[in-house]
Amino acid sequence: MLKRMGTTFVVIALLLTFPAITTEKTNVAQAENIIEDFFDLVSQTELKDGQYFTMYGPEDEIIMKTARIIHVDDRFICSDNKLYEVYHVDNNELRADAKFVKEVALRRFENETNETNLLASIISKFSFTSSPAQAEDEGQGPVAIYHTHSDESYVPTDGTESIDEDGGIFDVGMRFRDELEDRGYDVVFSDQAHDPHDSGAYKRSRRTVEELLKENPAVLFDVHRDAVPAEQYAGEADGEDVAQIMLVVGQQNQNMAETEAFAEALKAKGDELHPDLMKGIFMANGSYNQDLSPRAVLLEVGTYTQEKELAKKGITAFTDVVEQEIYNGQAQNGDDNGQAGILADPGAGGNGGAGAGGGLGTAGRSILWILGIAAVGGIAFLVINSGGFSEVGSKLKSFTTKEFANQLKKQKDEEDDGEDK
C-alpha cells in the first residue's frame, strides 16, 4: 500500500514539475532574446540615409565619408594604401579624427597560397597519410552572395533609397552572379530578405550565411551600398565610369586577422587590374557574421546617390578581381575564357599564368622549386646509396658518357634500319 502511494506521489510530482520546467525554459529563452536585442541595439552599425560620418586626417583633410558609424580605433586603408587610425569621434558633429599610421604594402594572398597549394598537392602524392576532404576542396567551392540589407536601393534609378524586401541592391548582386556564371564559375546566390533595415538584420542574415556555408563556398560576399554623396564612390574601370567598391572588415571576430589579409589581397588584385576601382578597406567596429568564415567580406558597391548602372559596372569589374584572385583564372565549368593559369597549362600565358608580364610568374617559380627539390632529393639518394660524392660523380660521368652515348647509338641504328626498309 505504502509502495503504491509512494509511486503515485512521484508521478504527481513529475506532472507538476514538468510544466514548471517548460515555463522556466521559455522564460530563459525570452530573456536571452531580450538580451540579444539589447546588444543588437547598442551595436548599431549604420546611420540613417542622409547622415554620414566624415573622417579627417592630420592636416584636417577629408580621408573618407561613410554612413557606417565610426568608433575610436577603427582603421581605414585609402585607395592609395595609406593607413589611418581613428583616435577621436564626435557623435554630435559626425566627425572622426584619424592619425596617419603608415603606407601599407598590401599582402598578396594569391602567390603564397597557390604555390603552397601546388607544392602540397604534389607532396601529398607521396604521403601515406590521409588528408581531410575539406583541405582538398579549399578554394575550389562556389562564390556565395547575399544581402543583409535587402532594402538598399539607388535613388536616381530606383526612385527611392529603400524598397522593402526588394531593394535595387539585388540587381547588383544578380549582375555579380550572372557575370561569374557566364565565365564558368559556380555561384550560390541568396535572395532572402532580412528586413527591416535595423541593427538586428545581421542576426537574421546569420541564418542565411549558415545555409550558404553548407555549400562549402570559396568566399562569401555580403553586398551593400553606402549612403554618402556620389563623388565619394566615383571611379573608373576599362575607360568607363563605375561605382567604386569599399571592403569592410569587422574588428570584433576571431577571424579578423585572416579576413583583413584576405581583403588586402582582393584590393591588391583590384589595384592591379583596375587602378581606380577600389575605394579602400574599412576595419570597422562589428562582426558582420565574419566570425563564421575568414573569407567573408562585406562590399559597399557605390552609394545610394549614384545610378544603379554604375554599381553594376563596378561589380562587373570586381568580378575580374574574384576570377583572378580566388580562382587564378581557372573556370570551374571547363570554360577558362583563354585565361587559364598554371593548373591547366603552364605555357598558356593567361593573366594568372606563366606568361603573364613576360616573367616566370607563379607557374614558372613553382616548377623551378619542384625541379630543384627533385634534383636535391635525387643527389641525396645517390650519395646515400653510393657511399660518397666521389662515387656519385663517377656514376654521373659514366651515365653522361657511356649510357647516354649508347642511347644515342641505339636511336641512330633504329633510324638507319627504318631507312633501309
Tab-separated table of C-alpha atoms in Angstrom:
chain	number	residue	atom	x	y	z
A	1	MET	CA	0.000	0.000	0.000
A	2	LEU	CA	2.742	2.385	1.026
A	3	LYS	CA	4.699	1.464	-2.077
A	4	ARG	CA	1.712	2.259	-4.313
A	5	MET	CA	1.173	5.600	-2.556
A	6	GLY	CA	4.841	6.440	-2.994
A	7	THR	CA	4.727	5.722	-6.716
A	8	THR	CA	1.628	7.812	-7.129
A	9	PHE	CA	3.279	10.694	-5.281
A	10	VAL	CA	6.300	10.592	-7.537
A	11	VAL	CA	4.146	10.600	-10.674
A	12	ILE	CA	2.109	13.554	-9.441
A	13	ALA	CA	5.261	15.429	-8.521
A	14	LEU	CA	6.703	14.895	-12.001
A	15	LEU	CA	3.462	16.016	-13.642
A	16	LEU	CA	3.519	19.190	-11.567
A	17	THR	CA	7.205	19.806	-12.116
A	18	PHE	CA	7.273	19.350	-15.946
A	19	PRO	CA	5.166	22.455	-16.769
A	20	ALA	CA	7.286	24.420	-14.349
A	21	ILE	CA	10.466	23.303	-16.121
A	22	THR	CA	8.942	24.106	-19.523
A	23	THR	CA	7.822	27.524	-18.344
A	24	GLU	CA	11.261	28.180	-16.913
A	25	LYS	CA	12.923	27.291	-20.229
A	26	THR	CA	10.524	29.597	-22.058
A	27	ASN	CA	11.336	32.411	-19.682
A	28	VAL	CA	15.046	31.838	-20.137
A	29	ALA	CA	14.684	31.861	-23.930
A	30	GLN	CA	12.670	35.084	-23.790
A	31	ALA	CA	15.281	36.644	-21.539
A	32	GLU	CA	18.041	35.629	-23.953
A	33	ASN	CA	16.163	37.214	-26.845
A	34	ILE	CA	15.726	40.433	-24.893
A	35	ILE	CA	19.446	40.481	-24.079
A	36	GLU	CA	20.360	39.815	-27.729
A	37	ASP	CA	18.014	42.567	-28.898
A	38	PHE	CA	19.621	44.943	-26.408
A	39	PHE	CA	23.112	44.213	-27.668
A	40	ASP	CA	21.884	44.494	-31.258
A	41	LEU	CA	20.594	47.944	-30.392
A	42	VAL	CA	23.806	49.146	-28.757
A	43	SER	CA	25.872	47.644	-31.571
A	44	GLN	CA	24.114	49.607	-34.298
A	45	THR	CA	26.423	49.830	-37.277
A	46	GLU	CA	24.876	52.461	-39.542
A	47	LEU	CA	23.311	55.886	-39.534
A	48	LYS	CA	20.067	56.682	-41.292
A	49	ASP	CA	20.251	57.506	-45.002
A	50	GLY	CA	21.254	61.126	-45.409
A	51	GLN	CA	23.549	61.014	-42.383
A	52	TYR	CA	27.205	60.095	-42.585
A	53	PHE	CA	30.487	60.415	-40.756
A	54	THR	CA	33.437	62.313	-42.165
A	55	MET	CA	36.936	61.100	-41.278
A	56	TYR	CA	39.624	63.778	-41.158
A	57	GLY	CA	43.397	63.330	-41.337
A	58	PRO	CA	46.258	65.149	-39.529
A	59	GLU	CA	46.043	68.198	-41.825
A	60	ASP	CA	42.266	68.372	-41.421
A	61	GLU	CA	41.944	66.866	-44.869
A	62	ILE	CA	38.975	64.618	-45.615
A	63	ILE	CA	40.032	60.959	-45.667
A	64	MET	CA	36.636	59.392	-46.349
A	65	LYS	CA	32.911	59.609	-45.720
A	66	THR	CA	30.670	56.722	-44.760
A	67	ALA	CA	27.233	56.095	-43.318
A	68	ARG	CA	28.762	53.397	-41.119
A	69	ILE	CA	29.177	54.532	-37.541
A	70	ILE	CA	32.834	55.253	-36.835
A	71	HIS	CA	34.426	54.372	-33.498
A	72	VAL	CA	37.776	55.068	-31.866
A	73	ASP	CA	40.382	52.517	-33.067
A	74	ASP	CA	38.611	51.967	-36.390
A	75	ARG	CA	41.131	51.921	-39.236
A	76	PHE	CA	40.959	52.741	-42.910
A	77	ILE	CA	43.285	51.894	-45.791
A	78	CYS	CA	42.723	54.511	-48.504
A	79	SER	CA	42.729	53.899	-52.221
A	80	ASP	CA	46.431	54.895	-52.213
A	81	ASN	CA	47.113	52.342	-49.456
A	82	LYS	CA	47.770	54.816	-46.656
A	83	LEU	CA	46.580	53.535	-43.290
A	84	TYR	CA	44.768	55.825	-40.856
A	85	GLU	CA	43.555	55.058	-37.339
A	86	VAL	CA	40.734	56.900	-35.578
A	87	TYR	CA	41.609	58.418	-32.175
A	88	HIS	CA	38.679	60.769	-31.613
A	89	VAL	CA	34.979	60.705	-32.517
A	90	ASP	CA	32.398	63.466	-32.173
A	91	ASN	CA	28.988	61.810	-32.476
A	92	ASN	CA	27.155	65.132	-32.494
A	93	GLU	CA	29.160	66.563	-35.374
A	94	LEU	CA	29.518	63.125	-37.026
A	95	ARG	CA	33.244	63.748	-37.212
A	96	ALA	CA	36.126	61.317	-36.745
A	97	ASP	CA	39.769	62.381	-36.430
A	98	ALA	CA	42.407	59.938	-37.565
A	99	LYS	CA	46.171	59.783	-37.406
A	100	PHE	CA	48.353	58.616	-40.243
A	101	VAL	CA	49.936	55.276	-39.346
A	102	LYS	CA	51.916	54.111	-42.367
A	103	GLU	CA	51.847	53.247	-46.025
A	104	VAL	CA	50.719	49.650	-46.339
A	105	ALA	CA	52.361	47.062	-48.555
A	106	LEU	CA	49.258	45.012	-49.285
A	107	ARG	CA	49.664	41.319	-48.652
A	108	ARG	CA	49.351	39.110	-51.728
A	109	PHE	CA	47.385	36.041	-50.766
A	110	GLU	CA	47.417	34.644	-54.284
A	111	ASN	CA	51.071	33.812	-54.840
A	112	GLU	CA	51.694	32.381	-51.391
A	113	THR	CA	48.508	30.336	-51.413
A	114	ASN	CA	48.790	28.952	-54.935
A	115	GLU	CA	52.443	27.982	-54.657
A	116	THR	CA	51.868	26.390	-51.286
A	117	ASN	CA	48.812	24.509	-52.519
A	118	LEU	CA	50.569	23.261	-55.661
A	119	LEU	CA	53.605	22.079	-53.733
A	120	ALA	CA	51.421	20.500	-51.058
A	121	SER	CA	49.337	18.689	-53.675
A	122	ILE	CA	52.457	17.143	-55.208
A	123	ILE	CA	53.962	16.204	-51.861
A	124	SER	CA	50.653	14.616	-50.889
A	125	LYS	CA	51.025	12.125	-53.769
A	126	PHE	CA	53.975	10.628	-51.893
A	127	SER	CA	52.337	10.774	-48.492
A	128	PHE	CA	50.967	7.706	-46.739
A	129	THR	CA	48.703	9.765	-44.503
A	130	SER	CA	45.202	10.752	-45.492
A	131	SER	CA	44.151	14.390	-45.688
A	132	PRO	CA	40.794	15.787	-44.733
A	133	ALA	CA	38.465	16.176	-47.711
A	134	GLN	CA	37.936	19.819	-46.794
A	135	ALA	CA	41.613	20.619	-47.408
A	136	GLU	CA	41.441	19.280	-50.966
A	137	ASP	CA	38.351	21.366	-51.709
A	138	GLU	CA	39.718	24.582	-50.213
A	139	GLY	CA	39.377	27.468	-52.600
A	140	GLN	CA	37.510	25.397	-55.163
A	141	GLY	CA	33.961	25.951	-53.941
A	142	PRO	CA	31.430	28.398	-55.347
A	143	VAL	CA	31.131	32.116	-54.674
A	144	ALA	CA	28.365	32.843	-52.156
A	145	ILE	CA	26.445	36.125	-52.488
A	146	TYR	CA	23.759	37.511	-50.199
A	147	HIS	CA	22.351	40.812	-48.939
A	148	THR	CA	21.952	41.606	-45.248
A	149	HIS	CA	20.312	44.942	-46.070
A	150	SER	CA	17.873	43.699	-48.658
A	151	ASP	CA	16.040	47.026	-48.969
A	152	GLU	CA	19.004	49.169	-50.061
A	153	SER	CA	18.400	50.970	-53.345
A	154	TYR	CA	19.835	53.637	-55.650
A	155	VAL	CA	17.751	56.817	-55.680
A	156	PRO	CA	18.426	58.058	-59.262
A	157	THR	CA	17.417	54.661	-60.708
A	158	ASP	CA	15.014	53.115	-58.196
A	159	GLY	CA	13.340	56.397	-57.235
A	160	THR	CA	13.935	55.870	-53.532
A	161	GLU	CA	16.721	54.896	-51.163
A	162	SER	CA	14.826	51.895	-49.799
A	163	ILE	CA	12.384	49.265	-51.107
A	164	ASP	CA	11.148	46.771	-48.533
A	165	GLU	CA	12.497	43.255	-49.168
A	166	ASP	CA	13.229	44.040	-52.828
A	167	GLY	CA	15.842	46.781	-52.989
A	168	GLY	CA	17.856	47.655	-56.062
A	169	ILE	CA	20.853	46.076	-54.364
A	170	PHE	CA	19.506	42.695	-55.529
A	171	ASP	CA	20.062	43.793	-59.158
A	172	VAL	CA	23.712	44.460	-58.318
A	173	GLY	CA	24.053	41.077	-56.624
A	174	MET	CA	22.421	39.314	-59.562
A	175	ARG	CA	24.736	41.092	-62.025
A	176	PHE	CA	27.631	39.792	-59.888
A	177	ARG	CA	26.166	36.264	-60.022
A	178	ASP	CA	25.493	36.385	-63.772
A	179	GLU	CA	28.997	37.639	-64.589
A	180	LEU	CA	30.603	34.851	-62.600
A	181	GLU	CA	28.351	32.163	-64.069
A	182	ASP	CA	28.912	33.428	-67.612
A	183	ARG	CA	32.645	32.974	-67.044
A	184	GLY	CA	32.178	29.405	-65.846
A	185	TYR	CA	32.176	29.806	-62.059
A	186	ASP	CA	29.714	28.289	-59.618
A	187	VAL	CA	27.646	30.682	-57.543
A	188	VAL	CA	25.228	30.224	-54.678
A	189	PHE	CA	23.034	33.306	-54.514
A	190	SER	CA	20.531	34.058	-51.786
A	191	ASP	CA	17.585	36.374	-52.424
A	192	GLN	CA	16.480	36.011	-48.820
A	193	ALA	CA	15.289	39.330	-47.383
A	194	HIS	CA	16.408	40.359	-43.904
A	195	ASP	CA	14.248	43.426	-43.350
A	196	PRO	CA	13.782	45.643	-41.504
A	197	HIS	CA	16.977	47.610	-42.034
A	198	ASP	CA	17.834	47.736	-38.360
A	199	SER	CA	20.594	46.557	-36.038
A	200	GLY	CA	19.057	43.059	-35.946
A	201	ALA	CA	19.496	42.500	-39.708
A	202	TYR	CA	22.878	40.808	-39.209
A	203	LYS	CA	21.358	38.389	-36.732
A	204	ARG	CA	18.717	37.478	-39.317
A	205	SER	CA	21.234	37.208	-42.177
A	206	ARG	CA	23.369	34.956	-39.979
A	207	ARG	CA	20.934	32.126	-40.693
A	208	THR	CA	21.406	32.773	-44.420
A	209	VAL	CA	25.178	32.637	-44.020
A	210	GLU	CA	24.910	29.335	-42.167
A	211	GLU	CA	22.847	27.898	-45.030
A	212	LEU	CA	25.321	29.167	-47.645
A	213	LEU	CA	28.234	27.653	-45.748
A	214	LYS	CA	26.702	24.204	-46.288
A	215	GLU	CA	27.715	24.629	-49.961
A	216	ASN	CA	31.372	24.946	-48.894
A	217	PRO	CA	31.897	28.285	-50.683
A	218	ALA	CA	35.371	29.574	-51.501
A	219	VAL	CA	34.294	33.056	-50.450
A	220	LEU	CA	31.204	34.865	-49.132
A	221	PHE	CA	30.236	38.381	-50.186
A	222	ASP	CA	27.599	40.412	-48.344
A	223	VAL	CA	26.741	43.064	-50.951
A	224	HIS	CA	25.639	46.538	-49.759
A	225	ARG	CA	25.723	50.139	-50.930
A	226	ASP	CA	26.802	53.165	-48.865
A	227	ALA	CA	24.782	56.339	-48.164
A	228	VAL	CA	27.113	59.256	-48.848
A	229	PRO	CA	27.441	61.846	-51.658
A	230	ALA	CA	28.029	60.335	-55.092
A	231	GLU	CA	31.529	61.765	-55.580
A	232	GLN	CA	32.768	59.600	-52.688
A	233	TYR	CA	32.400	56.495	-54.856
A	234	ALA	CA	33.204	57.881	-58.332
A	235	GLY	CA	35.624	55.500	-60.040
A	236	GLU	CA	36.730	54.196	-63.400
A	237	ALA	CA	37.431	50.802	-64.953
A	238	ASP	CA	38.270	49.945	-68.554
A	239	GLY	CA	37.825	53.597	-69.504
A	240	GLU	CA	34.254	53.785	-68.185
A	241	ASP	CA	32.760	55.464	-65.147
A	242	VAL	CA	31.911	52.973	-62.403
A	243	ALA	CA	30.918	52.991	-58.764
A	244	GLN	CA	33.894	52.255	-56.541
A	245	ILE	CA	33.897	49.365	-54.099
A	246	MET	CA	34.889	49.524	-50.433
A	247	LEU	CA	35.733	46.380	-48.480
A	248	VAL	CA	34.545	46.258	-44.869
A	249	VAL	CA	36.188	44.009	-42.266
A	250	GLY	CA	34.646	43.606	-38.808
A	251	GLN	CA	37.124	44.012	-35.952
A	252	GLN	CA	35.044	42.034	-33.448
A	253	ASN	CA	35.506	38.460	-34.577
A	254	GLN	CA	38.155	35.784	-34.182
A	255	ASN	CA	38.845	35.672	-37.928
A	256	MET	CA	39.726	39.360	-38.096
A	257	ALA	CA	43.430	38.934	-38.921
A	258	GLU	CA	42.784	36.420	-41.715
A	259	THR	CA	39.874	38.397	-43.106
A	260	GLU	CA	41.971	41.570	-43.152
A	261	ALA	CA	44.762	39.774	-45.033
A	262	PHE	CA	42.215	38.394	-47.474
A	263	ALA	CA	40.719	41.865	-48.033
A	264	GLU	CA	44.209	43.256	-48.677
A	265	ALA	CA	44.766	40.582	-51.304
A	266	LEU	CA	41.497	41.478	-53.025
A	267	LYS	CA	42.386	45.171	-53.027
A	268	ALA	CA	45.886	44.465	-54.311
A	269	LYS	CA	44.472	42.493	-57.230
A	270	GLY	CA	41.880	45.210	-57.820
A	271	ASP	CA	44.595	47.884	-57.891
A	272	GLU	CA	46.488	45.782	-60.420
A	273	LEU	CA	43.556	45.141	-62.752
A	274	HIS	CA	41.530	48.347	-62.299
A	275	PRO	CA	43.567	51.055	-60.501
A	276	ASP	CA	40.565	53.342	-59.822
A	277	LEU	CA	38.055	50.677	-58.728
A	278	MET	CA	38.863	50.022	-55.047
A	279	LYS	CA	37.910	52.793	-52.615
A	280	GLY	CA	39.711	51.165	-49.702
A	281	ILE	CA	39.391	48.807	-46.745
A	282	PHE	CA	37.471	49.905	-43.653
A	283	MET	CA	38.278	47.935	-40.489
A	284	ALA	CA	35.132	48.817	-38.594
A	285	ASN	CA	33.520	48.081	-35.278
A	286	GLY	CA	31.328	44.984	-35.507
A	287	SER	CA	31.346	41.366	-36.629
A	288	TYR	CA	29.199	41.293	-39.800
A	289	ASN	CA	28.983	37.497	-39.387
A	290	GLN	CA	32.619	37.249	-40.457
A	291	ASP	CA	33.283	35.094	-37.415
A	292	LEU	CA	31.673	32.278	-39.431
A	293	SER	CA	34.352	32.293	-42.136
A	294	PRO	CA	37.737	34.014	-42.633
A	295	ARG	CA	36.808	34.554	-46.285
A	296	ALA	CA	33.637	36.555	-45.651
A	297	VAL	CA	33.857	40.178	-46.777
A	298	LEU	CA	31.277	42.952	-46.836
A	299	LEU	CA	31.197	45.016	-50.042
A	300	GLU	CA	29.924	48.570	-50.338
A	301	VAL	CA	29.164	48.889	-54.039
A	302	GLY	CA	28.780	52.603	-54.622
A	303	THR	CA	26.298	54.787	-52.806
A	304	TYR	CA	22.562	55.495	-52.929
A	305	THR	CA	23.050	58.779	-54.771
A	306	GLN	CA	24.574	57.058	-57.814
A	307	GLU	CA	22.882	55.480	-60.827
A	308	LYS	CA	22.473	51.758	-60.294
A	309	GLU	CA	24.103	51.096	-63.642
A	310	LEU	CA	27.365	52.490	-62.242
A	311	ALA	CA	27.141	49.979	-59.400
A	312	LYS	CA	26.535	47.165	-61.890
A	313	LYS	CA	29.601	48.211	-63.874
A	314	GLY	CA	31.614	48.402	-60.662
A	315	ILE	CA	30.653	44.891	-59.590
A	316	THR	CA	31.383	43.634	-63.129
A	317	ALA	CA	34.926	44.994	-62.848
A	318	PHE	CA	35.211	43.416	-59.404
A	319	THR	CA	34.347	40.070	-60.998
A	320	ASP	CA	37.752	40.267	-62.696
A	321	VAL	CA	39.304	40.513	-59.231
A	322	VAL	CA	37.456	37.454	-57.923
A	323	GLU	CA	38.228	35.454	-61.050
A	324	GLN	CA	41.954	36.074	-60.786
A	325	GLU	CA	42.462	36.234	-57.028
A	326	ILE	CA	40.220	33.366	-55.952
A	327	TYR	CA	40.422	31.013	-58.924
A	328	ASN	CA	43.601	32.135	-60.691
A	329	GLY	CA	41.574	32.488	-63.890
A	330	GLN	CA	40.560	28.836	-63.800
A	331	ALA	CA	36.912	28.434	-64.734
A	332	GLN	CA	35.195	25.691	-62.744
A	333	ASN	CA	32.957	24.548	-65.584
A	334	GLY	CA	35.533	23.934	-68.310
A	335	ASP	CA	35.474	27.389	-69.893
A	336	ASP	CA	38.549	29.342	-68.868
A	337	ASN	CA	37.943	32.134	-71.416
A	338	GLY	CA	41.515	31.918	-72.587
A	339	GLN	CA	42.832	32.944	-69.178
A	340	ALA	CA	43.994	29.563	-67.977
A	341	GLY	CA	46.738	29.698	-65.432
A	342	ILE	CA	49.234	27.203	-64.088
A	343	LEU	CA	46.862	24.398	-63.172
A	344	ALA	CA	45.578	23.941	-66.737
A	345	ASP	CA	48.519	24.748	-68.964
A	346	PRO	CA	51.837	26.103	-67.706
A	347	GLY	CA	52.571	27.582	-71.096
A	348	ALA	CA	49.223	29.163	-71.743
A	349	GLY	CA	50.312	32.583	-70.514
A	350	GLY	CA	46.944	33.747	-69.209
A	351	ASN	CA	46.537	36.570	-66.750
A	352	GLY	CA	47.437	34.347	-63.883
A	353	GLY	CA	49.722	32.047	-65.833
A	354	ALA	CA	53.390	31.695	-66.554
A	355	GLY	CA	53.425	34.082	-69.494
A	356	ALA	CA	51.856	36.993	-67.715
A	357	GLY	CA	54.061	40.025	-67.556
A	358	GLY	CA	56.823	38.393	-69.567
A	359	GLY	CA	58.327	36.745	-66.472
A	360	LEU	CA	58.248	33.298	-64.948
A	361	GLY	CA	55.262	34.178	-62.800
A	362	THR	CA	53.724	31.861	-60.238
A	363	ALA	CA	53.784	28.813	-62.525
A	364	GLY	CA	57.417	29.167	-63.513
A	365	ARG	CA	58.617	29.728	-59.981
A	366	SER	CA	56.628	26.778	-58.722
A	367	ILE	CA	58.038	24.453	-61.378
A	368	LEU	CA	61.598	25.587	-60.681
A	369	TRP	CA	61.074	24.974	-56.987
A	370	ILE	CA	59.755	21.475	-57.690
A	371	LEU	CA	62.593	20.635	-60.092
A	372	GLY	CA	65.111	21.973	-57.600
A	373	ILE	CA	63.690	19.887	-54.759
A	374	ALA	CA	63.622	16.818	-57.022
A	375	ALA	CA	67.262	17.361	-58.039
A	376	VAL	CA	68.433	17.768	-54.445
A	377	GLY	CA	66.472	14.691	-53.430
A	378	GLY	CA	67.936	12.651	-56.271
A	379	ILE	CA	71.516	13.630	-55.422
A	380	ALA	CA	70.906	12.829	-51.742
A	381	PHE	CA	69.562	9.428	-52.760
A	382	LEU	CA	72.654	8.709	-54.848
A	383	VAL	CA	75.006	9.836	-52.071
A	384	ILE	CA	73.314	7.607	-49.518
A	385	ASN	CA	73.334	4.583	-51.829
A	386	SER	CA	76.791	5.139	-53.321
A	387	GLY	CA	78.799	5.905	-50.230
A	388	GLY	CA	80.015	9.411	-51.061
A	389	PHE	CA	80.140	12.312	-53.509
A	390	SER	CA	83.162	10.876	-55.392
A	391	GLU	CA	81.230	7.744	-56.254
A	392	VAL	CA	78.215	9.818	-57.300
A	393	GLY	CA	80.458	11.870	-59.601
A	394	SER	CA	81.819	8.729	-61.152
A	395	LYS	CA	78.354	7.323	-61.791
A	396	LEU	CA	77.109	10.579	-63.260
A	397	LYS	CA	80.127	10.733	-65.559
A	398	SER	CA	79.507	7.185	-66.632
A	399	PHE	CA	75.863	7.952	-67.303
A	400	THR	CA	76.529	11.092	-69.365
A	401	THR	CA	79.208	9.435	-71.451
A	402	LYS	CA	78.622	5.719	-71.686
A	403	GLU	CA	74.872	5.339	-71.062
A	404	PHE	CA	73.869	8.480	-72.903
A	405	ALA	CA	76.116	7.607	-75.862
A	406	ASN	CA	74.675	4.109	-76.002
A	407	GLN	CA	71.172	5.514	-76.042
A	408	LEU	CA	72.004	7.844	-78.941
A	409	LYS	CA	73.672	4.995	-80.846
A	410	LYS	CA	70.629	2.783	-80.332
A	411	GLN	CA	68.324	5.521	-81.595
A	412	LYS	CA	70.543	6.105	-84.694
A	413	ASP	CA	70.601	2.374	-85.508
A	414	GLU	CA	66.801	2.245	-85.356
A	415	GLU	CA	66.552	5.225	-87.728
A	416	ASP	CA	69.024	3.588	-90.157
A	417	ASP	CA	67.039	0.343	-90.107
A	418	GLY	CA	63.904	2.292	-90.901
A	419	GLU	CA	65.533	3.954	-93.917
A	420	ASP	CA	66.825	0.574	-95.275
A	421	LYS	CA	63.313	-0.821	-95.179
